[in-house]
Coordinates of C-alpha atoms in Angstrom, one line a residue:
Chain A
M1 CA -74.5 -41.1 -46.4
R2 CA -73.2 -40.4 -43.2
R3 CA -70.9 -42.9 -41.4
P4 CA -72.6 -45.2 -38.8
Q5 CA -72.4 -44.1 -35.3
V6 CA -71.3 -47.3 -33.8
E7 CA -69.6 -47.3 -30.5
P8 CA -66.1 -48.3 -31.1
P9 CA -64.2 -50.9 -29.2
P10 CA -60.5 -49.7 -28.9
S11 CA -59.6 -52.4 -26.6
A12 CA -60.6 -55.1 -29.4
T13 CA -58.9 -53.3 -32.2
G14 CA -55.9 -52.1 -30.4
L15 CA -56.6 -48.9 -32.0
A16 CA -56.9 -45.7 -29.7
G17 CA -56.1 -42.0 -30.0
P18 CA -55.3 -39.5 -30.3
V19 CA -53.8 -39.2 -33.9
R20 CA -52.2 -36.1 -35.1
I21 CA -52.7 -35.9 -39.0
Y22 CA -49.9 -34.2 -40.9
E23 CA -51.4 -32.8 -43.9
V24 CA -49.3 -33.0 -47.0
G25 CA -51.4 -32.1 -49.9
A26 CA -50.6 -28.4 -50.3
R27 CA -46.7 -29.4 -50.7
D28 CA -46.2 -32.9 -51.7
G29 CA -49.6 -33.1 -53.4
L30 CA -49.2 -30.0 -55.6
Q31 CA -45.4 -30.2 -56.2
N32 CA -46.6 -33.5 -58.5
E33 CA -49.4 -32.0 -60.4
Q34 CA -48.5 -31.3 -64.2
T35 CA -50.6 -28.2 -63.9
L36 CA -49.1 -25.2 -62.5
V37 CA -51.2 -23.9 -59.8
P38 CA -51.3 -20.2 -59.0
A39 CA -49.9 -19.1 -55.7
E40 CA -53.2 -17.7 -54.9
T41 CA -55.1 -21.1 -55.1
K42 CA -52.4 -22.7 -53.2
A43 CA -53.0 -20.3 -50.5
E44 CA -56.7 -20.5 -50.7
L45 CA -56.1 -24.3 -50.4
V46 CA -54.1 -23.9 -47.2
R47 CA -56.7 -21.6 -45.8
R48 CA -59.5 -24.2 -46.3
L49 CA -57.6 -26.9 -44.9
V50 CA -57.2 -24.7 -41.7
D51 CA -60.9 -23.9 -41.7
A52 CA -61.7 -27.8 -42.1
G53 CA -59.8 -28.2 -39.0
L54 CA -56.5 -29.6 -40.2
E55 CA -53.9 -28.5 -37.5
T56 CA -50.5 -29.5 -39.2
I57 CA -50.3 -28.4 -42.7
E58 CA -46.9 -28.5 -44.8
V59 CA -47.5 -25.4 -46.7
T60 CA -44.6 -25.5 -49.6
S61 CA -41.2 -26.5 -50.3
F62 CA -38.1 -24.0 -50.8
V63 CA -36.4 -26.2 -53.3
S64 CA -34.7 -24.9 -56.4
P65 CA -37.1 -23.8 -59.0
R66 CA -35.1 -25.4 -61.4
W67 CA -35.9 -28.8 -59.8
V68 CA -39.4 -28.5 -59.2
P69 CA -40.9 -25.6 -61.3
Q70 CA -44.3 -26.2 -59.5
L71 CA -42.8 -24.9 -56.2
A72 CA -41.1 -21.6 -57.5
D73 CA -43.7 -19.6 -55.8
A74 CA -42.9 -20.5 -52.3
E75 CA -42.3 -17.0 -51.0
E76 CA -45.5 -15.8 -52.5
V77 CA -47.4 -18.5 -51.0
I78 CA -46.2 -17.7 -47.6
T79 CA -46.6 -13.8 -48.0
L80 CA -50.3 -14.5 -49.1
L81 CA -51.1 -16.6 -46.2
G82 CA -49.5 -14.1 -43.6
P83 CA -49.6 -15.1 -40.0
L84 CA -51.8 -18.3 -41.2
G85 CA -48.8 -19.8 -43.1
L86 CA -46.3 -19.4 -40.1
G87 CA -45.6 -21.1 -36.9
H88 CA -44.8 -24.7 -35.7
Q89 CA -47.6 -26.2 -37.2
R90 CA -47.0 -24.8 -40.7
P91 CA -43.7 -26.5 -41.8
V92 CA -42.1 -26.1 -45.1
L93 CA -39.4 -28.3 -47.0
T94 CA -36.0 -26.8 -46.9
P95 CA -33.9 -29.3 -48.8
N96 CA -30.7 -27.3 -48.6
E97 CA -29.3 -24.2 -46.7
R98 CA -30.2 -21.9 -49.8
G99 CA -33.8 -23.2 -49.1
L100 CA -33.4 -22.9 -45.3
D101 CA -32.2 -19.2 -45.8
R102 CA -35.1 -18.3 -47.8
A103 CA -37.5 -19.7 -45.3
L104 CA -36.2 -18.2 -42.3
A105 CA -36.0 -15.0 -43.9
L106 CA -39.9 -14.9 -44.2
G107 CA -40.3 -16.0 -40.5
V108 CA -40.9 -19.8 -40.9
S109 CA -40.4 -21.5 -37.7
S110 CA -40.9 -25.3 -38.8
V111 CA -39.1 -27.0 -41.4
A112 CA -38.6 -30.4 -43.0
I113 CA -35.7 -32.3 -44.7
F114 CA -36.1 -35.0 -47.3
G115 CA -33.8 -37.9 -47.5
S116 CA -33.5 -41.3 -49.1
A117 CA -33.2 -44.7 -47.5
T118 CA -31.4 -46.0 -50.6
E119 CA -28.4 -44.9 -52.7
T120 CA -30.2 -45.0 -56.2
F121 CA -33.0 -42.7 -54.8
A122 CA -30.5 -40.3 -53.2
Q123 CA -28.8 -40.1 -56.6
K124 CA -32.1 -39.8 -58.4
N125 CA -33.8 -37.3 -56.2
L126 CA -30.8 -35.4 -54.8
A127 CA -28.1 -36.1 -57.1
S128 CA -25.9 -37.3 -54.3
T129 CA -25.5 -40.4 -52.0
V130 CA -26.8 -41.4 -48.7
D131 CA -23.6 -40.0 -47.2
G132 CA -23.9 -36.8 -49.1
Q133 CA -27.5 -36.2 -48.0
M134 CA -26.4 -36.3 -44.5
A135 CA -23.5 -33.9 -45.2
M136 CA -25.9 -31.7 -46.9
F137 CA -28.6 -31.9 -44.1
E138 CA -26.3 -31.5 -41.2
P139 CA -26.0 -27.4 -41.4
V140 CA -29.8 -27.3 -42.3
V141 CA -30.9 -28.9 -39.2
R142 CA -28.1 -27.4 -37.0
R143 CA -29.0 -23.9 -38.2
A144 CA -32.8 -24.5 -38.3
K145 CA -32.3 -25.5 -34.6
D146 CA -30.2 -22.7 -33.6
A147 CA -33.0 -20.5 -35.0
G148 CA -35.6 -22.3 -32.6
A149 CA -37.3 -24.1 -35.5
W150 CA -38.9 -27.3 -35.2
V151 CA -37.5 -30.2 -37.6
R152 CA -39.0 -33.2 -39.3
G153 CA -36.8 -35.5 -41.1
Y154 CA -38.5 -37.3 -44.3
L155 CA -37.1 -40.7 -44.9
S156 CA -38.3 -41.9 -48.4
M157 CA -38.1 -45.6 -49.9
C158 CA -38.2 -47.4 -46.5
F159 CA -40.4 -50.3 -47.9
G160 CA -39.0 -50.6 -51.5
D161 CA -37.2 -48.8 -54.0
P162 CA -38.2 -49.0 -57.7
W163 CA -34.6 -49.5 -58.8
E164 CA -33.3 -51.5 -56.0
G165 CA -36.2 -53.5 -55.2
E166 CA -36.2 -54.8 -51.4
V167 CA -34.8 -52.1 -48.6
P168 CA -33.8 -54.1 -45.6
V169 CA -35.4 -52.8 -42.7
E170 CA -32.0 -52.6 -41.1
R171 CA -30.9 -50.4 -43.6
V172 CA -33.9 -48.1 -43.1
A173 CA -33.2 -48.1 -39.3
S174 CA -29.5 -47.2 -39.7
V175 CA -30.1 -44.1 -42.3
A176 CA -33.1 -43.3 -39.9
R177 CA -30.5 -43.3 -36.8
R178 CA -28.2 -40.9 -38.8
L179 CA -31.4 -38.4 -39.3
V180 CA -32.2 -38.6 -35.8
D181 CA -28.8 -38.0 -34.6
L182 CA -28.7 -34.8 -36.7
G183 CA -31.4 -33.5 -34.5
V184 CA -34.7 -34.0 -36.4
D185 CA -37.6 -33.5 -33.9
E186 CA -40.0 -36.2 -36.0
L187 CA -38.9 -38.6 -38.3
S188 CA -41.4 -39.7 -41.0
I189 CA -41.0 -43.0 -42.6
G190 CA -42.1 -43.1 -46.3
D191 CA -43.4 -46.0 -48.4
T192 CA -42.9 -43.7 -51.4
I193 CA -43.9 -46.5 -54.0
G194 CA -46.6 -48.0 -51.8
V195 CA -45.4 -51.5 -51.9
G196 CA -45.5 -52.3 -48.1
T197 CA -48.2 -54.3 -46.2
P198 CA -49.0 -54.3 -42.5
G199 CA -46.3 -57.0 -41.4
H200 CA -43.7 -55.0 -43.0
V201 CA -45.0 -51.8 -41.1
V202 CA -44.2 -53.7 -38.1
R203 CA -40.9 -54.9 -39.1
V204 CA -39.9 -51.3 -40.0
L205 CA -40.9 -50.2 -36.4
E206 CA -39.3 -52.8 -34.7
A207 CA -36.3 -52.1 -36.5
L208 CA -36.2 -48.5 -35.6
H209 CA -36.9 -49.3 -32.1
D210 CA -33.9 -51.4 -32.1
K211 CA -31.9 -48.4 -33.0
G212 CA -33.4 -46.6 -30.0
I213 CA -36.1 -44.6 -32.2
G214 CA -39.2 -45.0 -30.3
V215 CA -42.7 -44.6 -31.8
E216 CA -43.1 -41.3 -30.2
T217 CA -40.5 -39.9 -32.7
V218 CA -42.0 -41.7 -35.9
A219 CA -44.6 -40.4 -38.3
V220 CA -45.6 -42.7 -41.3
H221 CA -46.2 -41.8 -44.9
F222 CA -48.1 -44.1 -46.9
H223 CA -48.8 -44.0 -50.7
D224 CA -51.8 -45.9 -51.9
T225 CA -50.2 -47.4 -55.3
Y226 CA -51.1 -50.8 -54.2
G227 CA -54.3 -50.1 -52.1
Q228 CA -52.4 -50.4 -48.9
A229 CA -52.1 -47.2 -47.5
L230 CA -55.0 -47.0 -45.0
A231 CA -54.3 -50.5 -43.7
N232 CA -50.6 -49.9 -42.8
S233 CA -51.3 -46.5 -41.4
L234 CA -53.9 -48.3 -39.2
E235 CA -51.4 -51.0 -38.4
A236 CA -48.8 -48.0 -37.2
I237 CA -51.5 -46.6 -35.2
R238 CA -52.0 -50.2 -33.5
H239 CA -48.5 -50.1 -32.6
G240 CA -48.3 -46.7 -31.0
V241 CA -47.5 -44.4 -33.9
R242 CA -49.3 -41.0 -33.2
V243 CA -48.4 -38.8 -36.3
V244 CA -49.9 -39.9 -39.7
D245 CA -49.2 -38.3 -43.0
S246 CA -51.9 -37.9 -45.5
S247 CA -53.0 -35.6 -48.4
A248 CA -56.3 -33.9 -48.9
G249 CA -58.0 -35.5 -51.8
G250 CA -55.4 -38.0 -52.1
L251 CA -53.3 -35.4 -54.0
G252 CA -49.7 -36.2 -54.7
G253 CA -47.4 -39.0 -55.8
C254 CA -43.6 -38.7 -56.7
P255 CA -42.4 -37.6 -60.1
Y256 CA -39.1 -39.4 -59.9
A257 CA -40.4 -42.8 -59.0
R258 CA -42.4 -44.9 -61.3
S259 CA -45.7 -46.3 -60.3
A260 CA -45.7 -44.0 -57.5
T261 CA -49.4 -42.5 -57.2
G262 CA -51.1 -40.6 -54.7
N263 CA -50.7 -40.4 -50.9
L264 CA -53.3 -41.8 -48.5
A265 CA -56.2 -39.5 -48.6
T266 CA -56.9 -37.6 -45.7
E267 CA -60.4 -38.0 -46.2
D268 CA -60.1 -42.0 -46.1
L269 CA -58.2 -41.8 -43.0
V270 CA -60.4 -39.5 -41.3
W271 CA -63.4 -41.7 -42.2
A272 CA -61.5 -44.6 -40.6
L273 CA -60.4 -42.9 -37.4
E274 CA -63.9 -41.4 -36.6
G275 CA -65.3 -44.7 -37.1
L276 CA -62.7 -45.9 -34.6
G277 CA -63.7 -43.1 -32.0
I278 CA -60.3 -41.4 -32.6
E279 CA -60.5 -37.6 -32.6
T280 CA -58.9 -35.7 -35.4
G281 CA -60.6 -32.4 -35.0
V282 CA -61.2 -32.6 -38.8
D283 CA -64.8 -31.3 -40.0
L284 CA -65.0 -34.2 -42.8
S285 CA -67.6 -32.2 -44.8
K286 CA -65.7 -29.0 -45.1
L287 CA -62.5 -31.2 -45.8
V288 CA -64.6 -32.9 -48.7
A289 CA -65.6 -29.6 -50.1
T290 CA -62.1 -28.5 -50.2
S291 CA -60.8 -31.4 -52.1
A292 CA -64.0 -31.3 -54.5
W293 CA -63.0 -27.5 -55.2
M294 CA -59.2 -28.5 -55.6
A295 CA -59.9 -31.4 -57.9
E296 CA -62.2 -28.8 -60.1
Q297 CA -59.0 -26.5 -60.1
L298 CA -56.9 -29.2 -61.5
G299 CA -59.7 -30.3 -63.8
R300 CA -59.9 -33.8 -62.7
T301 CA -61.6 -36.4 -60.2
S302 CA -60.6 -36.5 -56.7
A303 CA -58.5 -39.7 -56.0
S304 CA -60.2 -40.0 -52.5
R305 CA -62.9 -42.4 -52.4
V306 CA -64.5 -40.8 -49.5
V307 CA -64.4 -37.5 -51.8
R308 CA -66.0 -39.3 -54.7
A309 CA -68.6 -41.0 -52.6
L310 CA -69.7 -37.8 -50.5
S311 CA -69.4 -35.1 -53.7
Q312 CA -71.5 -37.1 -56.0
P313 CA -74.8 -35.5 -56.7
E314 CA -77.6 -36.3 -54.1
Chain B
M1 CA -42.6 -53.8 -59.0
R2 CA -42.5 -56.7 -57.1
R3 CA -43.6 -56.8 -53.5
P4 CA -40.9 -56.8 -50.9
Q5 CA -40.2 -60.2 -49.5
V6 CA -40.1 -59.4 -45.8
E7 CA -40.6 -62.1 -43.5
P8 CA -43.8 -61.6 -41.8
P9 CA -44.4 -61.6 -38.2
P10 CA -48.0 -63.0 -37.7
S11 CA -47.8 -62.9 -34.1
A12 CA -47.1 -59.0 -34.2
T13 CA -50.1 -58.3 -36.4
G14 CA -52.4 -60.9 -35.3
L15 CA -53.0 -61.7 -39.0
A16 CA -52.4 -65.5 -39.8
G17 CA -53.6 -67.7 -42.5
P18 CA -54.8 -69.4 -44.2
V19 CA -57.6 -67.3 -45.8
R20 CA -60.1 -68.5 -48.7
I21 CA -60.8 -66.0 -51.2
Y22 CA -64.4 -66.2 -52.5
E23 CA -64.4 -64.4 -55.9
V24 CA -67.6 -62.6 -56.9
G25 CA -66.3 -60.6 -59.8
A26 CA -68.0 -63.0 -62.4
R27 CA -71.3 -62.7 -60.8
D28 CA -71.6 -59.6 -58.4
G29 CA -69.0 -57.6 -60.5
L30 CA -70.6 -58.3 -64.0
Q31 CA -74.3 -57.9 -63.0
N32 CA -73.4 -54.4 -62.2
E33 CA -72.1 -53.3 -65.5
Q34 CA -73.9 -51.3 -67.8
T35 CA -72.4 -53.1 -70.8
L36 CA -73.8 -56.3 -71.8
V37 CA -70.9 -58.8 -71.6
P38 CA -71.4 -61.7 -74.1
A39 CA -71.6 -65.0 -72.4
E40 CA -68.5 -66.4 -73.8
T41 CA -66.6 -63.6 -72.4
K42 CA -68.1 -64.2 -68.8
A43 CA -66.8 -68.0 -69.3
E44 CA -63.6 -66.9 -70.5
L45 CA -63.5 -64.7 -67.3
V46 CA -64.0 -67.6 -65.2
R47 CA -61.6 -69.9 -67.1
R48 CA -58.9 -67.1 -66.5
L49 CA -59.6 -66.8 -62.6
V50 CA -59.7 -70.7 -62.3
D51 CA -55.9 -70.5 -64.3
A52 CA -55.0 -67.7 -62.0
G53 CA -55.6 -69.9 -59.1
L54 CA -58.8 -68.6 -57.6
E55 CA -60.4 -71.7 -56.2
T56 CA -63.8 -70.6 -55.1
I57 CA -65.6 -68.7 -57.8
E58 CA -69.4 -67.6 -57.8
V59 CA -70.0 -68.1 -61.4
T60 CA -73.7 -66.3 -62.1
S61 CA -77.0 -66.0 -60.8
F62 CA -80.3 -67.4 -61.6
V63 CA -82.3 -64.5 -61.0
S64 CA -85.2 -63.3 -63.5
P65 CA -83.7 -61.8 -66.6
R66 CA -86.7 -59.1 -65.8
W67 CA -84.8 -58.1 -62.9
V68 CA -81.3 -58.2 -64.0
P69 CA -80.9 -58.5 -67.8
Q70 CA -76.8 -58.8 -67.3
L71 CA -77.5 -62.3 -66.1
A72 CA -80.2 -63.9 -68.6
D73 CA -77.4 -65.9 -70.0
A74 CA -76.9 -68.0 -66.6
E75 CA -77.6 -71.3 -68.5
E76 CA -75.5 -70.4 -71.3
V77 CA -72.4 -69.4 -69.2
I78 CA -72.7 -72.6 -67.1
T79 CA -73.0 -74.9 -70.2
L80 CA -70.0 -73.3 -72.0
L81 CA -67.9 -73.8 -68.7
G82 CA -68.6 -77.5 -68.7
P83 CA -67.2 -79.3 -65.8
L84 CA -65.1 -76.1 -64.7
G85 CA -68.7 -74.3 -64.1
L86 CA -69.9 -77.0 -61.5
G87 CA -69.0 -78.4 -58.1
H88 CA -68.8 -77.3 -54.5
Q89 CA -66.3 -74.4 -55.4
R90 CA -68.6 -72.9 -58.3
P91 CA -71.6 -71.4 -56.4
V92 CA -74.4 -69.7 -58.2
L93 CA -76.9 -67.3 -56.9
T94 CA -80.4 -68.8 -56.7
P95 CA -82.7 -65.9 -55.4
N96 CA -85.9 -68.1 -55.4
E97 CA -87.4 -71.6 -56.2
R98 CA -87.5 -70.8 -59.9
G99 CA -83.8 -70.0 -59.9
L100 CA -82.8 -73.2 -57.8
D101 CA -84.8 -75.2 -60.3
R102 CA -82.9 -74.1 -63.3
A103 CA -79.5 -74.3 -61.6
L104 CA -80.1 -77.8 -60.2
A105 CA -81.4 -78.9 -63.8
L106 CA -77.9 -77.9 -65.0
G107 CA -76.0 -79.9 -62.2
V108 CA -75.3 -77.1 -59.9
S109 CA -74.1 -78.3 -56.5
S110 CA -73.4 -74.9 -54.7
V111 CA -75.7 -72.2 -54.4
A112 CA -76.2 -68.9 -52.6
I113 CA -79.2 -66.8 -51.4
F114 CA -79.2 -62.9 -51.0
G115 CA -81.0 -61.5 -48.0
S116 CA -81.2 -58.1 -46.3
A117 CA -80.7 -57.0 -42.8
T118 CA -83.1 -54.2 -43.3
E119 CA -86.5 -53.7 -44.2
T120 CA -86.0 -51.1 -46.8
F121 CA -83.5 -52.9 -49.1
A122 CA -85.5 -56.1 -48.7
Q123 CA -88.4 -54.0 -50.4
K124 CA -85.9 -52.2 -52.7
N125 CA -84.3 -55.3 -53.8
L126 CA -86.6 -58.2 -53.3
A127 CA -89.9 -56.3 -53.3
S128 CA -90.3 -58.2 -49.9
T129 CA -89.8 -57.6 -46.2
V130 CA -87.4 -59.5 -44.0
D131 CA -89.9 -61.8 -42.9
G132 CA -91.0 -62.4 -46.5
Q133 CA -87.4 -63.0 -47.7
M134 CA -87.0 -65.8 -45.1
A135 CA -90.3 -67.2 -46.3
M136 CA -89.0 -67.1 -49.9
F137 CA -85.6 -68.8 -48.9
E138 CA -86.8 -71.6 -46.6
P139 CA -87.8 -73.8 -49.6
V140 CA -84.6 -72.8 -51.6
V141 CA -82.4 -73.9 -48.8
R142 CA -84.3 -76.8 -47.9
R143 CA -84.5 -78.2 -51.2
A144 CA -80.8 -77.4 -52.1
K145 CA -79.6 -79.2 -49.1
D146 CA -82.0 -82.0 -50.1
A147 CA -80.2 -82.2 -53.3
G148 CA -76.9 -82.4 -51.6
A149 CA -76.0 -78.7 -52.6
W150 CA -73.5 -76.4 -50.4
V151 CA -75.4 -73.2 -49.2
R152 CA -74.0 -69.7 -48.7
G153 CA -76.5 -67.1 -47.4
Y154 CA -75.6 -63.5 -48.0
L155 CA -76.7 -60.8 -45.8
S156 CA -76.5 -57.3 -47.1
M157 CA -76.6 -53.8 -45.5
C158 CA -75.0 -55.2 -42.3
F159 CA -73.1 -51.9 -41.7
G160 CA -75.3 -49.3 -42.8
D161 CA -78.4 -48.5 -45.3
P162 CA -78.7 -45.8 -47.7
W163 CA -82.3 -45.3 -46.7
E164 CA -82.4 -45.9 -43.0
G165 CA -78.9 -44.9 -42.0
E166 CA -77.5 -46.9 -39.0
V167 CA -78.3 -50.6 -38.9
P168 CA -78.1 -51.8 -35.1
V169 CA -75.4 -54.7 -34.9
E170 CA -78.2 -56.7 -32.6
R171 CA -80.5 -56.4 -35.7
V172 CA -77.7 -57.6 -38.2
A173 CA -77.1 -60.8 -35.8
S174 CA -80.9 -61.4 -35.3
V175 CA -81.4 -61.6 -39.0
A176 CA -78.0 -63.4 -39.4
R177 CA -79.4 -66.2 -36.8
R178 CA -82.6 -66.8 -39.1
L179 CA -80.3 -67.2 -42.0
V180 CA -78.3 -70.0 -40.4
D181 CA -81.2 -71.5 -38.6
L182 CA -82.5 -72.2 -42.4
G183 CA -79.5 -74.3 -42.6
V184 CA -77.1 -72.0 -44.8
D185 CA -73.3 -73.7 -44.5
E186 CA -71.7 -70.3 -44.8
L187 CA -73.0 -66.8 -43.8
S188 CA -71.5 -63.7 -45.9
I189 CA -71.9 -60.3 -43.8
G190 CA -72.0 -57.6 -46.5
D191 CA -71.2 -53.7 -46.0
T192 CA -73.2 -53.1 -49.2
I193 CA -72.6 -49.4 -49.3
G194 CA -69.1 -49.4 -47.8
V195 CA -69.6 -47.3 -44.6
G196 CA -68.1 -49.6 -42.0
T197 CA -64.7 -49.2 -40.3
P198 CA -62.7 -51.7 -38.4
G199 CA -63.9 -51.1 -34.9
H200 CA -67.6 -51.7 -36.6
V201 CA -66.2 -54.9 -37.8
V202 CA -65.5 -56.3 -34.5
R203 CA -68.8 -55.1 -33.3
V204 CA -70.8 -57.3 -35.9
L205 CA -68.6 -60.3 -35.4
E206 CA -68.9 -59.8 -31.6
A207 CA -73.1 -59.5 -31.9
L208 CA -73.0 -62.6 -34.4
H209 CA -70.9 -64.5 -31.8
D210 CA -73.7 -63.8 -28.9
K211 CA -76.2 -65.3 -31.4
G212 CA -74.1 -68.5 -31.5
I213 CA -72.7 -67.7 -35.0
G214 CA -68.9 -68.1 -34.8
V215 CA -66.2 -66.9 -37.0
E216 CA -65.8 -70.4 -38.8
T217 CA -69.3 -70.0 -40.4
V218 CA -68.5 -66.2 -41.3
A219 CA -67.4 -64.6 -44.4
V220 CA -67.1 -60.8 -44.9
H221 CA -67.7 -58.8 -48.0
F222 CA -66.9 -55.2 -48.1
H223 CA -67.1 -52.6 -50.7
D224 CA -64.6 -49.7 -51.3
T225 CA -66.9 -47.0 -51.5
Y226 CA -64.9 -45.1 -48.5
G227 CA -61.8 -46.8 -49.3
Q228 CA -62.2 -49.0 -46.0
A229 CA -62.6 -52.4 -47.5
L230 CA -59.2 -53.8 -47.1
A231 CA -58.6 -52.7 -43.6
N232 CA -62.0 -54.1 -42.8
S233 CA -61.1 -57.3 -44.4
L234 CA -57.8 -57.4 -42.4
E235 CA -59.6 -56.6 -39.1
A236 CA -61.9 -59.4 -39.7
I237 CA -59.1 -61.9 -40.6
R238 CA -57.6 -60.6 -37.4
H239 CA -60.5 -61.8 -35.5
G240 CA -60.5 -65.1 -37.0
V241 CA -62.5 -64.9 -40.2
R242 CA -61.2 -67.2 -42.9
V243 CA -63.2 -66.4 -46.0
V244 CA -63.0 -63.2 -47.6
D245 CA -65.1 -61.9 -50.5
S246 CA -63.4 -60.0 -53.2
S247 CA -63.8 -59.0 -57.0
A248 CA -61.2 -59.3 -59.7
G249 CA -60.2 -55.8 -60.7
G250 CA -62.6 -54.6 -58.1
L251 CA -65.6 -55.2 -60.5
G252 CA -69.1 -54.5 -59.2
G253 CA -71.2 -52.6 -57.0
C254 CA -74.9 -52.5 -56.4
P255 CA -77.3 -51.0 -58.9
Y256 CA -80.1 -50.4 -56.2
A257 CA -77.9 -48.6 -53.6
R258 CA -76.7 -45.2 -54.3
S259 CA -73.0 -44.6 -53.6
A260 CA -72.6 -48.4 -53.6
T261 CA -69.2 -48.5 -55.8
G262 CA -66.9 -51.5 -56.3
N263 CA -66.3 -54.5 -54.1
L264 CA -62.9 -54.9 -52.6
A265 CA -60.4 -55.6 -55.3
T266 CA -59.1 -59.2 -55.2
E267 CA -55.7 -57.9 -56.5
D268 CA -55.3 -55.6 -53.4
L269 CA -56.4 -58.1 -51.2
V270 CA -53.7 -60.8 -52.5
W271 CA -51.3 -58.1 -52.2
A272 CA -51.9 -57.7 -48.6
L273 CA -52.2 -61.3 -47.7
E274 CA -48.9 -62.2 -49.7
G275 CA -47.2 -59.3 -47.7
L276 CA -48.3 -61.1 -44.6
G277 CA -47.3 -64.3 -45.4
I278 CA -50.9 -65.7 -45.8
E279 CA -51.1 -68.2 -48.5
T280 CA -54.0 -67.6 -51.1
G281 CA -52.8 -70.0 -54.0
V282 CA -53.4 -67.0 -56.4
D283 CA -50.8 -66.3 -59.1
L284 CA -51.0 -62.3 -58.9
S285 CA -49.4 -61.6 -62.2
K286 CA -52.2 -64.1 -64.0
L287 CA -54.9 -62.3 -62.0
V288 CA -53.8 -58.9 -63.0
A289 CA -53.6 -59.7 -66.7
T290 CA -57.1 -61.3 -66.2
S291 CA -58.6 -58.1 -64.9
A292 CA -56.6 -55.8 -67.5
W293 CA -58.3 -58.1 -70.2
M294 CA -61.6 -57.6 -68.5
A295 CA -61.2 -53.9 -68.1
E296 CA -60.5 -53.9 -72.0
Q297 CA -63.7 -55.8 -72.7
L298 CA -65.5 -53.3 -70.6
G299 CA -63.9 -50.6 -72.2
R300 CA -62.6 -48.8 -68.9
T301 CA -59.7 -48.9 -66.4
S302 CA -59.7 -51.3 -63.7
A303 CA -60.7 -50.2 -60.3
S304 CA -58.0 -52.2 -58.7
R305 CA -55.0 -50.1 -57.3
V306 CA -52.6 -53.1 -58.0
V307 CA -53.9 -53.9 -61.4
R308 CA -53.4 -50.3 -62.4
A309 CA -49.9 -50.0 -61.1
L310 CA -48.9 -53.5 -62.4
S311 CA -50.4 -53.2 -66.0
Q312 CA -49.1 -49.6 -66.7
P313 CA -46.3 -49.8 -69.5
E314 CA -42.9 -50.2 -68.0

């Protein structure tokens, strides 16, 4: 089935382009799989994503293999990709200076750090505090910028925390402000456990704005745990956000947060954006084929509804 | 995990209440199950939905058992429910005069007819034409109204047709106009194969408006085949629609339309509406327990993401 070619009325919906998709499946997605995926399969996933028209692809993470064994092959993946794995459109996660050193040694020029808006998750994920993570990130961001790299800051648990419950928007904004003050070029606001709703999205964006962080600096990162990810992403776009994180085939989640199931599926986002006349540059049928292939490698069905619908036998 | 209690900004989102949920799981959902569910289980589902706070519940369908064997027990379900199965808030589907006779004989006072916006689906679903279905519905609506019943008209394939492809919004509006002219009290616009996107929703509502059908007469019925159902429903609400069809646990689909998977899950809709401060009267934990129970009866996992997240072992 093809998506109907209805002329969209952007003025009527408030939704207008362009939107940049920040593809997280290769890193955020695969790091949460139980299966250990071979480095060559990871590299092939990135190659296929590039071929499907995704411009910005987070490739891997230079986290300690003791923390996330799934990512112990970061060097190998980058090396297998060659030039295709480098450049400003191929960020990698560098949680600390050791990770940054490893990334820079390979010629990486785009990095991301991953912080928490809440104390409990800073403890669970980084064995640190909110202050402690800022102290850890400061030299990473400074040295990355000195090396000419582009830097993204992820902020997780911005809409709720499985241990703390509610997370006040003012708190989110003040931790976000500290990340921006460190010098990050882009701030990705994450609903790590997927509990947010569109009104909440607007409140968070307002709180960020009140701290001087405009939508031009903000990306959004929603999980579909409660089925809200697409509606929340569209709400953010409606309010001016122009970078949306998503994961091919809905790969991923968070192993340290209960009930944190998959990311927003890139295919479901692309379906919506195309229907709204918002250009993404993505070839949906190639992307669906990629996610169907990846699901086969993982031995399970894709979490993306578009992938399931379009890869059914005709 | 509880949904965060963030004060919603309805002015910022354009979303404001109240919204009436038209629960279709007991009819539209179960009619599409392969499993033959016992009448007592169907009646128990309705009782539990009532207990969970759903006000409007479509109970069953008086279709010929030759067409849909899953619904051969319509009389039995209504009889088992007693007064709980009757009244203006307990519509039943009456595809033709024979079905209407059976329903009226039991004291039913709220009925629905189910038409198609396209010729191909009128043929596949009713072995008729668009004109033919109107001729068939005319005496059903007239006699139902004469008997004092409330009448809903479903219009399916309003956003795309698996055989015809695109369905022009003007065509949808003109077939809708004919249903309204027959005297239906409410018109439910269905995206039977789930291909629509928010801009398309606005176009359909505009086309209906141009034919003199205002949002106060319109309900929307979205399927989640491509993950768009919640975003589309919220878009319709944003444009003034106040009745949204959904199915507890995401039960249902359409057996005659390829790729037509589940309805919008009531739980996922309630999660969004509660987050937006829109009252639904639904007790979400009771509803989740109901859908988890129903999934157990059917021997499978619920399609609702909220049900899956909230019925996980803690």
